[in-house]
Structures are given as C-alpha cells and as structure tokens.
Amino acid sequence: MLIVTLLILIGLLALAIPVAAGLGILGLSLSGLYSKLPLSLAMGEIAWGTSNNFLLVAIPFFVLLGEILLRSGMAERMYNALVLWVPWLPGGLMHSNIAACAMFAATSGSSVATAATIGTVALGEVEKRGYSERLFLGTIAAGGTLGILIPPSINMIVYGVLTETSIPKLYLAGFIPGLVLAALFSLTVLVICLVRPALGGKPTSTSWAQRIAALPDLIPPLVIFLAVIGSIYAGWATATESAALGVIASIGIAAAYRRLTFRTLLNAFEGTMRTTAMIMAILLAAYFLNFVITSIGLTGQVNRFITSLGLSKVQLLIVVVLFYFVLGMFMETLSMMVATVPIIAPVMIGAGYDPIWFGIMIIILMELAMITPPVGINLYVVQGLRKKGRIDDVIIGTSPFVITMLLMLVVLSIWPQIALWLPQMAAT
C-alpha cells in the first residue's frame, strides 16, 4: 500500500498536475483501490468542516496584510531605511536584504510575499553597487524564507491546526530560532565577503543624520508587529483576530502616509483572493487525502513500518530530516506539510519529541524546501523578478544558505531550548 501510494504520487508530480488536483486524485485513487466504501462521498462534509475552521480565517488576513504593505510602498521605505544602517559591514546591502526580510517576515506571515517584496525593491542595487549578483539573489531567496519562521506565520497556523498545537506557543517558539537563523544568514554573507571581498560590492558611506532621519520609516512594520503579536499575548485577541487587527493597522498606516488609494485596495484584494483560493484548494484536497489514508489504514502501516526499523530517537530524527529534505525538492511546501505532518508528527511525538519543538523543525525544513531545486518556490519568485539571466544564478547563490539552514537544524537539535524557552517562560 505504501509503495503504491508513493508511485502514484511520484507519477502525479512527474505529470506536473496542479498540487490541489494531484492530492485529490491521489485520495480518490487510494479510495478506489483499498476502500470497500466510497470515501468520495465524504468530500462535501470534509470541505465544509475544513473551510469553517475559525483559525484558517487568519490566512486571508495575513495575505492581505502583506499585499497592502507591498502595494502601499511601506516595504520600500522600510528597506531604504535599513540600507543606511549596514553599509560598513562586508557585504553591505546583502545584510540589508536579510534584515529587511526578517522585519517584513514579522508582519506578513508568508515567505513568498517576503521574497517578492524585498526582491522588488532591492534588485536595482546589484549592478549599481557592483555586488556578486548570485550571492545577492541568494540573500533575497534565503532571507525570504524567514517569512514562515518569524511570527506571525501562515505555515505555523496550518501546523497548529493539523496537530492541535497551541498557535500562540508556536509563535513564541519561532522568535529566537528566527532571529538566530537571520544572524546565521548574515554571518554566512560576512564570511564569504571576508574570504572573497570582490563579492561584497563597493563600500558606501552614510551619515548619522541620514540614519536617524530614516528611523520613522521603520516604525510602520513595528506598529503592525505589535498590533498582531502584542494583541495575542496581551490576551486581547486570538490568532485570527490579531490578523484582522494587523490588516486594520496596515490600512491606517497606509492612509496616514497618503498611500491608500482605491486602486491600491483593489489590487491588494485581488492578490489576496488569488493566493487564498490556491491555499484553500490545497488544504481541502489534502484534508480529503488525510481522511482517505487514515480510513484505509495507511497511517497505521507507516507507524508500524517505522517502529519495526528499531531506530533510536536520534536516528528517527535524522531519517525524518532526510525524508523532508528529499521530498522538499519535489513538492510544494504547504501541500507537503498538510500531506505528511498528520502521519509524521504522531510518530515523532510518540518517540518523545516536544510537538512545539518539532513544529519549529518542520517550519525550518519547509524553509529549506523553498530554496532547494527543482521545485523551490522562492528560487522561481526571485528569478521572476529579474529582467535577464538563468535560474542557475539563483540556485548557486542560495547554496551557501542551504548549508546554513542544515546547521540551524543541528543547532536546534542539540539545544532544543532555543525554541522551547519562551513558551515555557510564558507558561510559568
């Protein structure tokens, strides 16, 4: 049963069938092959139950929040302000890319939105400042992945729903790993530019007066971050309600900057509807697939297979990391999460791993999948922003950051308190 499932999945991926349709076809195929009952009759109830989940309402809110930030020009102002603060570091604006991605991640909840937004405002600087284009592109693609690790995060919401894990605790768990990973990205750039200074571009100078004058442009994302995250931990709002507060804050700030127009809102709404429709289609198909594989006993078979291997706790973790590393090369991250977490998470939790810590590990593995070819979505997002060149440049530029992410997984495995300290402090 397991082998047949994998073969069908690989076949659907090879045919380049859209993810939502592929998951649905896989579910229907397994139902026809292994179920005595027509499980397809449950599709309507599953779709209704899934789409009525209150937590999932946060997804379109976070998508809309990112759209407003991008289309109102607030993201560009934030980037230009950060540029003034890091020209003294070897690598210059590449550190700005990572810092801007981290700051935008604290408001958007999406890696794709983060990479697209920062890439849009940053790419014009490559030739102007003489940077290594490949490494510069790599900082945008890799930095963009921080969008799902630094709270708020759409993927954390999905993981929380799938595993019935506290989303506020997941958000707390993501803070320190997100900042540590951003610091490691900057350290990677620093080391590369110290070894090969020519890759770091022409050094620029700026005055303290310019830096201080630009500080007000960093206030909007901080206000939105406080509206979203602060309202949760102050006990004023749930994760979904805080997302709505973030949208209200972004609209208010855009209006205060006189960048809120009917056209801006219309484009933001249209982009939100497109992205939300794609996400919900994947979720509905994946929930049906999860229902099917549970009904036919595939989940239990996978659990028995893993148990029969007699792996130690550490060996099990290594196998799971390798599994997601390979699968992430060929599968879109959200669908991969929804299709695999309900099977893998119970095995890992049963082995003694903390569900919140494992959630952060899963998110980092999803980040890794976003910059590993051939299906790394951030690679294509950044390449799509360019006017010339091949995607090979982006792939080569991100390769040092793949190693950095693998190092982050090792660090988090050795010191799990990096993720668990804040949730445990909040609980006491």
Short mmCIF file of C-alpha atoms in Angstrom, two decimals:
data_model
loop_
_atom_site.label_atom_id
_atom_site.label_comp_id
_atom_site.label_asym_id
_atom_site.label_seq_id
_atom_site.Cartn_x
_atom_site.Cartn_y
_atom_site.Cartn_z
CA MET A 1 0.00 0.00 0.00
CA LEU A 2 2.78 2.44 0.94
CA ILE A 3 4.78 1.70 -2.23
CA VAL A 4 1.69 2.10 -4.44
CA THR A 5 0.91 5.44 -2.78
CA LEU A 6 4.44 6.71 -3.38
CA LEU A 7 4.40 5.57 -7.01
CA ILE A 8 1.08 7.33 -7.69
CA LEU A 9 2.35 10.50 -6.00
CA ILE A 10 5.60 10.48 -8.00
CA GLY A 11 3.63 9.92 -11.20
CA LEU A 12 1.34 12.87 -10.48
CA LEU A 13 4.35 15.09 -9.71
CA ALA A 14 6.05 13.98 -12.94
CA LEU A 15 2.94 14.93 -14.92
CA ALA A 16 3.10 18.45 -13.40
CA ILE A 17 -0.54 18.26 -12.31
CA PRO A 18 -1.50 21.22 -10.07
CA VAL A 19 -0.89 20.40 -6.42
CA ALA A 20 -4.51 20.59 -5.23
CA ALA A 21 -5.73 18.42 -8.11
CA GLY A 22 -2.86 15.96 -7.58
CA LEU A 23 -3.68 15.47 -3.90
CA GLY A 24 -7.36 14.99 -4.71
CA ILE A 25 -6.61 12.45 -7.45
CA LEU A 26 -4.29 10.56 -5.10
CA GLY A 27 -7.04 10.43 -2.47
CA LEU A 28 -9.62 9.18 -4.98
CA SER A 29 -7.17 6.60 -6.37
CA LEU A 30 -6.37 5.18 -2.91
CA SER A 31 -10.08 5.12 -2.06
CA GLY A 32 -10.87 3.15 -5.22
CA LEU A 33 -8.00 0.71 -4.69
CA TYR A 34 -8.20 -0.02 -0.96
CA SER A 35 -11.56 1.05 0.46
CA LYS A 36 -14.73 -1.04 0.47
CA LEU A 37 -16.78 2.12 0.93
CA PRO A 38 -17.00 5.12 -1.45
CA LEU A 39 -14.95 7.58 0.60
CA SER A 40 -15.54 10.24 -2.05
CA LEU A 41 -18.99 10.77 -0.51
CA ALA A 42 -17.27 12.44 2.44
CA MET A 43 -15.68 15.16 0.30
CA GLY A 44 -18.50 17.65 0.82
CA GLU A 45 -18.53 17.31 4.59
CA ILE A 46 -14.71 17.50 4.77
CA ALA A 47 -14.66 20.63 2.59
CA TRP A 48 -17.35 22.28 4.71
CA GLY A 49 -15.75 21.35 8.03
CA THR A 50 -12.28 22.46 6.91
CA SER A 51 -13.33 25.80 5.43
CA ASN A 52 -15.32 26.60 8.59
CA ASN A 53 -12.27 26.30 10.84
CA PHE A 54 -12.01 29.68 12.58
CA LEU A 55 -8.21 29.55 12.76
CA LEU A 56 -7.90 29.29 8.98
CA VAL A 57 -9.64 32.67 8.60
CA ALA A 58 -6.29 34.16 9.66
CA ILE A 59 -4.74 33.07 6.34
CA PRO A 60 -6.51 35.58 4.03
CA PHE A 61 -5.95 38.31 6.64
CA PHE A 62 -2.19 37.75 6.68
CA VAL A 63 -2.08 37.55 2.88
CA LEU A 64 -4.00 40.85 2.66
CA LEU A 65 -1.65 42.42 5.22
CA GLY A 66 1.37 41.58 3.07
CA GLU A 67 -0.36 42.84 -0.09
CA ILE A 68 -1.14 46.21 1.49
CA LEU A 69 2.42 46.62 2.76
CA LEU A 70 3.78 45.90 -0.71
CA ARG A 71 1.37 47.96 -2.76
CA SER A 72 1.32 50.99 -0.46
CA GLY A 73 5.12 51.39 -0.68
CA MET A 74 5.74 50.87 3.05
CA ALA A 75 8.03 47.91 2.33
CA GLU A 76 10.20 50.05 0.03
CA ARG A 77 10.53 52.80 2.62
CA MET A 78 11.50 50.22 5.26
CA TYR A 79 14.19 48.75 3.00
CA ASN A 80 15.65 52.13 2.12
CA ALA A 81 15.88 52.98 5.83
CA LEU A 82 17.67 49.72 6.65
CA VAL A 83 20.15 50.32 3.81
CA LEU A 84 21.55 53.31 5.68
CA TRP A 85 22.44 51.27 8.76
CA VAL A 86 24.63 48.46 7.37
CA PRO A 87 26.99 49.80 4.65
CA TRP A 88 30.00 49.37 6.98
CA LEU A 89 29.67 45.56 7.06
CA PRO A 90 31.48 43.43 4.45
CA GLY A 91 28.62 42.56 2.11
CA GLY A 92 26.81 45.85 2.64
CA LEU A 93 23.29 45.74 1.23
CA MET A 94 23.16 41.94 1.36
CA HIS A 95 22.84 42.32 5.13
CA SER A 96 20.06 44.84 4.44
CA ASN A 97 18.27 42.20 2.38
CA ILE A 98 18.33 39.75 5.28
CA ALA A 99 17.38 42.37 7.88
CA ALA A 100 14.54 43.65 5.68
CA CYS A 101 13.29 40.10 5.12
CA ALA A 102 13.33 39.47 8.88
CA MET A 103 11.43 42.68 9.57
CA PHE A 104 8.89 42.11 6.81
CA ALA A 105 8.50 38.49 8.00
CA ALA A 106 7.35 39.87 11.36
CA THR A 107 4.31 41.35 9.61
CA SER A 108 3.45 39.23 6.56
CA GLY A 109 3.42 35.54 7.58
CA SER A 110 4.43 34.41 4.08
CA SER A 111 7.85 33.51 2.65
CA VAL A 112 6.79 34.07 -0.94
CA ALA A 113 5.42 37.53 -0.11
CA THR A 114 8.61 38.37 1.80
CA ALA A 115 10.94 37.31 -1.03
CA ALA A 116 8.81 39.03 -3.69
CA THR A 117 8.51 42.28 -1.74
CA ILE A 118 12.15 42.67 -0.73
CA GLY A 119 13.34 41.42 -4.12
CA THR A 120 11.21 44.03 -5.88
CA VAL A 121 12.80 46.93 -4.00
CA ALA A 122 16.36 45.52 -3.75
CA LEU A 123 17.31 44.13 -7.16
CA GLY A 124 18.06 47.52 -8.69
CA GLU A 125 21.07 47.84 -6.39
CA VAL A 126 23.04 44.86 -7.77
CA GLU A 127 24.70 46.48 -10.77
CA LYS A 128 24.68 49.95 -9.24
CA ARG A 129 26.87 48.85 -6.29
CA GLY A 130 28.89 46.10 -8.02
CA TYR A 131 27.68 43.15 -5.94
CA SER A 132 28.02 39.50 -6.86
CA GLU A 133 24.62 39.00 -8.46
CA ARG A 134 24.41 35.34 -7.49
CA LEU A 135 25.09 35.94 -3.80
CA PHE A 136 22.82 38.99 -3.77
CA LEU A 137 19.97 36.92 -5.24
CA GLY A 138 20.72 34.17 -2.71
CA THR A 139 20.27 36.56 0.22
CA ILE A 140 16.80 37.52 -1.05
CA ALA A 141 15.66 33.95 -1.71
CA ALA A 142 17.03 32.62 1.59
CA GLY A 143 16.06 35.69 3.62
CA GLY A 144 12.55 35.42 2.23
CA THR A 145 12.12 32.03 3.88
CA LEU A 146 12.15 33.78 7.27
CA GLY A 147 8.56 34.77 6.45
CA ILE A 148 7.22 31.49 7.84
CA LEU A 149 9.57 31.19 10.83
CA ILE A 150 9.39 34.63 12.42
CA PRO A 151 5.82 35.10 13.71
CA PRO A 152 3.18 35.59 12.51
CA SER A 153 3.30 32.63 10.15
CA ILE A 154 0.68 31.04 7.91
CA ASN A 155 2.50 27.70 7.99
CA MET A 156 2.55 27.71 11.80
CA ILE A 157 -1.22 28.15 11.76
CA VAL A 158 -1.54 25.16 9.43
CA TYR A 159 0.77 23.04 11.62
CA GLY A 160 -1.17 24.06 14.73
CA VAL A 161 -4.47 23.09 13.12
CA LEU A 162 -3.12 19.75 11.88
CA THR A 163 -1.58 18.73 15.22
CA GLU A 164 -3.90 20.61 17.61
CA THR A 165 -0.89 22.51 18.96
CA SER A 166 -1.21 25.96 20.55
CA ILE A 167 -0.54 28.58 17.88
CA PRO A 168 0.46 31.31 20.40
CA LYS A 169 3.05 28.89 21.81
CA LEU A 170 4.29 28.11 18.28
CA TYR A 171 4.61 31.84 17.64
CA LEU A 172 6.66 32.25 20.82
CA ALA A 173 8.82 29.27 19.83
CA GLY A 174 9.60 30.83 16.44
CA PHE A 175 11.05 34.13 17.71
CA ILE A 176 14.52 33.09 18.86
CA PRO A 177 15.16 30.50 16.09
CA GLY A 178 14.05 33.10 13.54
CA LEU A 179 16.46 35.71 14.85
CA VAL A 180 19.27 33.14 15.20
CA LEU A 181 18.75 31.97 11.61
CA ALA A 182 18.74 35.57 10.33
CA ALA A 183 22.00 36.16 12.22
CA LEU A 184 23.50 32.98 10.72
CA PHE A 185 22.49 34.17 7.23
CA SER A 186 24.30 37.47 7.85
CA LEU A 187 27.29 35.59 9.25
CA THR A 188 27.35 33.48 6.07
CA VAL A 189 27.47 36.63 3.95
CA LEU A 190 30.14 38.13 6.22
CA VAL A 191 32.40 35.07 5.98
CA ILE A 192 32.02 34.81 2.19
CA CYS A 193 32.79 38.51 1.70
CA LEU A 194 35.79 38.36 4.03
CA VAL A 195 37.20 35.41 2.07
CA ARG A 196 36.34 36.98 -1.30
CA PRO A 197 35.99 40.77 -0.85
CA ALA A 198 35.19 41.30 -4.55
CA LEU A 199 31.78 39.72 -3.99
CA GLY A 200 30.80 42.36 -1.44
CA GLY A 201 30.39 45.30 -3.83
CA LYS A 202 31.56 48.86 -3.49
CA PRO A 203 31.55 50.19 0.08
CA THR A 204 29.25 53.17 0.66
CA SER A 205 29.18 55.77 3.37
CA THR A 206 26.30 57.47 5.14
CA SER A 207 25.98 59.99 7.93
CA TRP A 208 24.36 59.56 11.33
CA ALA A 209 21.99 62.38 10.43
CA GLN A 210 20.71 60.36 7.44
CA ARG A 211 20.31 57.23 9.55
CA ILE A 212 18.34 59.00 12.26
CA ALA A 213 16.18 60.80 9.69
CA ALA A 214 15.22 57.42 8.19
CA LEU A 215 14.17 55.83 11.50
CA PRO A 216 10.49 56.87 11.17
CA ASP A 217 10.25 54.59 8.12
CA LEU A 218 10.95 51.60 10.39
CA ILE A 219 8.03 52.44 12.66
CA PRO A 220 5.13 51.10 10.48
CA PRO A 221 6.27 47.45 10.46
CA LEU A 222 6.96 47.65 14.21
CA VAL A 223 3.46 49.04 14.84
CA ILE A 224 1.90 46.25 12.79
CA PHE A 225 4.02 43.65 14.56
CA LEU A 226 2.88 44.95 17.95
CA ALA A 227 -0.74 45.01 16.78
CA VAL A 228 -0.56 41.38 15.65
CA ILE A 229 1.70 39.72 18.22
CA GLY A 230 1.11 42.10 21.13
CA SER A 231 -2.66 41.66 20.98
CA ILE A 232 -2.26 37.87 21.27
CA TYR A 233 -0.03 37.88 24.32
CA ALA A 234 -1.89 40.73 25.98
CA GLY A 235 -4.92 38.45 25.88
CA TRP A 236 -6.92 40.88 23.76
CA ALA A 237 -7.23 38.75 20.63
CA THR A 238 -6.97 35.25 19.22
CA ALA A 239 -4.54 34.47 16.37
CA THR A 240 -7.32 35.10 13.84
CA GLU A 241 -8.50 38.32 15.47
CA SER A 242 -4.91 39.59 15.70
CA ALA A 243 -4.51 39.08 11.95
CA ALA A 244 -7.57 41.27 11.40
CA LEU A 245 -6.05 43.90 13.71
CA GLY A 246 -2.89 43.77 11.60
CA VAL A 247 -4.90 44.50 8.46
CA ILE A 248 -6.62 47.44 10.15
CA ALA A 249 -3.25 48.78 11.33
CA SER A 250 -1.72 48.46 7.84
CA ILE A 251 -4.68 50.27 6.25
CA GLY A 252 -4.48 53.01 8.88
CA ILE A 253 -0.73 53.48 8.36
CA ALA A 254 -1.09 53.49 4.56
CA ALA A 255 -3.79 56.17 4.91
CA ALA A 256 -1.57 58.20 7.26
CA TYR A 257 1.22 58.11 4.67
CA ARG A 258 -1.33 59.09 1.99
CA ARG A 259 -0.60 55.91 0.04
CA LEU A 260 -4.06 54.38 0.40
CA THR A 261 -5.99 54.61 -2.86
CA PHE A 262 -8.90 52.71 -4.33
CA ARG A 263 -6.54 51.12 -6.87
CA THR A 264 -4.17 50.01 -4.08
CA LEU A 265 -7.00 48.33 -2.19
CA LEU A 266 -8.43 46.75 -5.34
CA ASN A 267 -5.06 45.23 -6.30
CA ALA A 268 -4.49 44.05 -2.73
CA PHE A 269 -7.92 42.39 -2.59
CA GLU A 270 -7.41 40.72 -5.95
CA GLY A 271 -3.99 39.37 -4.97
CA THR A 272 -5.40 38.15 -1.65
CA MET A 273 -8.27 36.29 -3.32
CA ARG A 274 -5.93 34.55 -5.76
CA THR A 275 -3.47 33.44 -3.07
CA THR A 276 -6.17 32.41 -0.58
CA ALA A 277 -8.02 30.39 -3.22
CA MET A 278 -4.82 28.50 -4.03
CA ILE A 279 -4.06 27.81 -0.35
CA MET A 280 -7.60 26.69 0.47
CA ALA A 281 -7.76 24.41 -2.59
CA ILE A 282 -4.58 22.70 -1.40
CA LEU A 283 -5.87 22.43 2.17
CA LEU A 284 -9.24 20.94 1.14
CA ALA A 285 -7.61 18.36 -1.14
CA ALA A 286 -5.01 17.50 1.48
CA TYR A 287 -7.61 17.08 4.23
CA PHE A 288 -9.53 14.67 1.99
CA LEU A 289 -6.30 12.77 1.30
CA ASN A 290 -5.58 12.58 5.04
CA PHE A 291 -9.10 11.23 5.64
CA VAL A 292 -8.56 8.56 2.99
CA ILE A 293 -5.15 7.39 4.18
CA THR A 294 -6.43 7.18 7.76
CA SER A 295 -9.54 5.25 6.66
CA ILE A 296 -7.60 2.67 4.63
CA GLY A 297 -5.06 2.17 7.43
CA LEU A 298 -2.04 3.70 5.69
CA THR A 299 -1.20 5.88 8.72
CA GLY A 300 -1.03 2.83 10.96
CA GLN A 301 1.04 0.97 8.37
CA VAL A 302 3.58 3.80 8.24
CA ASN A 303 3.76 3.87 12.04
CA ARG A 304 4.30 0.10 12.21
CA PHE A 305 6.94 0.28 9.47
CA ILE A 306 8.91 2.99 11.26
CA THR A 307 8.58 1.17 14.59
CA SER A 308 9.79 -2.08 13.02
CA LEU A 309 13.02 -0.37 11.95
CA GLY A 310 14.07 -0.22 15.60
CA LEU A 311 15.54 3.26 15.23
CA SER A 312 16.81 5.22 18.19
CA LYS A 313 15.36 8.65 18.90
CA VAL A 314 18.26 10.41 17.16
CA GLN A 315 18.21 8.05 14.18
CA LEU A 316 14.48 8.66 13.77
CA LEU A 317 15.07 12.41 13.69
CA ILE A 318 17.81 12.01 11.06
CA VAL A 319 15.51 9.86 8.90
CA VAL A 320 12.69 12.42 9.14
CA VAL A 321 15.03 15.31 8.26
CA LEU A 322 16.37 13.41 5.23
CA PHE A 323 12.81 12.50 4.22
CA TYR A 324 11.70 16.14 4.21
CA PHE A 325 14.93 17.32 2.58
CA VAL A 326 14.41 14.97 -0.38
CA LEU A 327 10.62 15.42 -0.59
CA GLY A 328 11.05 19.20 -0.40
CA MET A 329 12.98 19.13 -3.66
CA PHE A 330 9.89 17.89 -5.50
CA MET A 331 6.83 19.13 -3.58
CA GLU A 332 5.33 22.50 -2.70
CA THR A 333 5.75 23.23 1.00
CA LEU A 334 2.18 23.84 2.14
CA SER A 335 0.86 20.73 0.43
CA MET A 336 3.83 18.75 1.75
CA MET A 337 3.00 19.86 5.28
CA VAL A 338 -0.66 19.00 5.04
CA ALA A 339 0.01 15.65 3.38
CA THR A 340 2.77 14.45 5.72
CA VAL A 341 2.51 16.13 9.14
CA PRO A 342 -0.59 14.14 10.24
CA ILE A 343 1.43 10.96 9.61
CA ILE A 344 4.91 12.02 10.80
CA ALA A 345 4.02 14.17 13.81
CA PRO A 346 2.34 11.38 15.86
CA VAL A 347 5.39 9.18 15.28
CA MET A 348 7.79 11.89 16.46
CA ILE A 349 5.66 12.90 19.45
CA GLY A 350 5.28 9.22 20.36
CA ALA A 351 9.09 8.95 20.30
CA GLY A 352 9.27 11.66 22.97
CA TYR A 353 9.81 14.85 20.94
CA ASP A 354 8.00 18.00 22.01
CA PRO A 355 5.25 18.94 19.48
CA ILE A 356 6.14 22.65 19.65
CA TRP A 357 9.86 21.99 19.10
CA PHE A 358 9.02 19.59 16.25
CA GLY A 359 6.78 22.27 14.73
CA ILE A 360 9.74 24.67 14.52
CA MET A 361 11.89 21.91 12.99
CA ILE A 362 9.17 21.30 10.39
CA ILE A 363 8.99 25.02 9.58
CA ILE A 364 12.77 25.19 9.04
CA LEU A 365 12.57 22.10 6.81
CA MET A 366 9.82 23.88 4.84
CA GLU A 367 12.12 26.90 4.53
CA LEU A 368 14.82 24.60 3.22
CA ALA A 369 12.42 23.19 0.64
CA MET A 370 11.74 26.72 -0.63
CA ILE A 371 15.33 27.15 -1.82
CA THR A 372 16.21 23.62 -2.99
CA PRO A 373 15.74 22.85 -6.69
CA PRO A 374 13.92 21.79 -8.77
CA VAL A 375 10.68 22.95 -7.07
CA GLY A 376 11.99 25.57 -4.59
CA ILE A 377 9.32 28.25 -4.88
CA ASN A 378 11.48 31.15 -3.68
CA LEU A 379 14.02 30.39 -6.41
CA TYR A 380 11.34 30.99 -9.03
CA VAL A 381 9.94 34.04 -7.25
CA VAL A 382 13.34 35.76 -7.23
CA GLN A 383 14.13 34.65 -10.79
CA GLY A 384 10.76 36.05 -11.90
CA LEU A 385 11.75 39.49 -10.61
CA ARG A 386 14.85 39.61 -12.85
CA LYS A 387 14.94 41.01 -16.35
CA LYS A 388 17.66 38.65 -17.56
CA GLY A 389 19.78 35.63 -16.65
CA ARG A 390 19.06 32.00 -15.82
CA ILE A 391 17.67 30.44 -12.68
CA ASP A 392 21.06 28.72 -12.21
CA ASP A 393 22.32 32.02 -10.79
CA VAL A 394 19.70 31.99 -8.03
CA ILE A 395 20.30 28.30 -7.26
CA ILE A 396 24.07 28.78 -6.95
CA GLY A 397 23.58 31.94 -4.89
CA THR A 398 21.36 30.17 -2.36
CA SER A 399 23.58 27.09 -1.95
CA PRO A 400 25.63 28.55 0.98
CA PHE A 401 22.36 29.27 2.79
CA VAL A 402 21.18 25.68 2.35
CA ILE A 403 24.24 24.66 4.37
CA THR A 404 23.40 27.37 6.93
CA MET A 405 19.87 26.01 7.34
CA LEU A 406 21.17 22.47 7.82
CA LEU A 407 23.49 23.88 10.50
CA MET A 408 20.47 25.54 12.12
CA LEU A 409 18.69 22.18 12.28
CA VAL A 410 21.73 20.67 14.03
CA VAL A 411 21.88 23.59 16.50
CA LEU A 412 18.17 23.29 17.28
CA SER A 413 18.52 19.53 17.76
CA ILE A 414 21.40 19.93 20.22
CA TRP A 415 19.84 22.88 22.06
CA PRO A 416 16.02 22.49 21.81
CA GLN A 417 15.60 25.18 24.48
CA ILE A 418 16.31 27.75 21.76
CA ALA A 419 12.74 27.09 20.64
CA LEU A 420 11.18 26.00 23.93
CA TRP A 421 12.46 28.64 26.35
CA LEU A 422 9.96 31.39 25.51
CA PRO A 423 6.87 29.08 25.51
CA GLN A 424 7.97 27.61 28.84
CA MET A 425 8.56 31.08 30.31
CA ALA A 426 5.10 32.19 29.19
CA ALA A 427 3.53 29.12 30.81
CA THR A 428 5.06 29.85 34.24
#
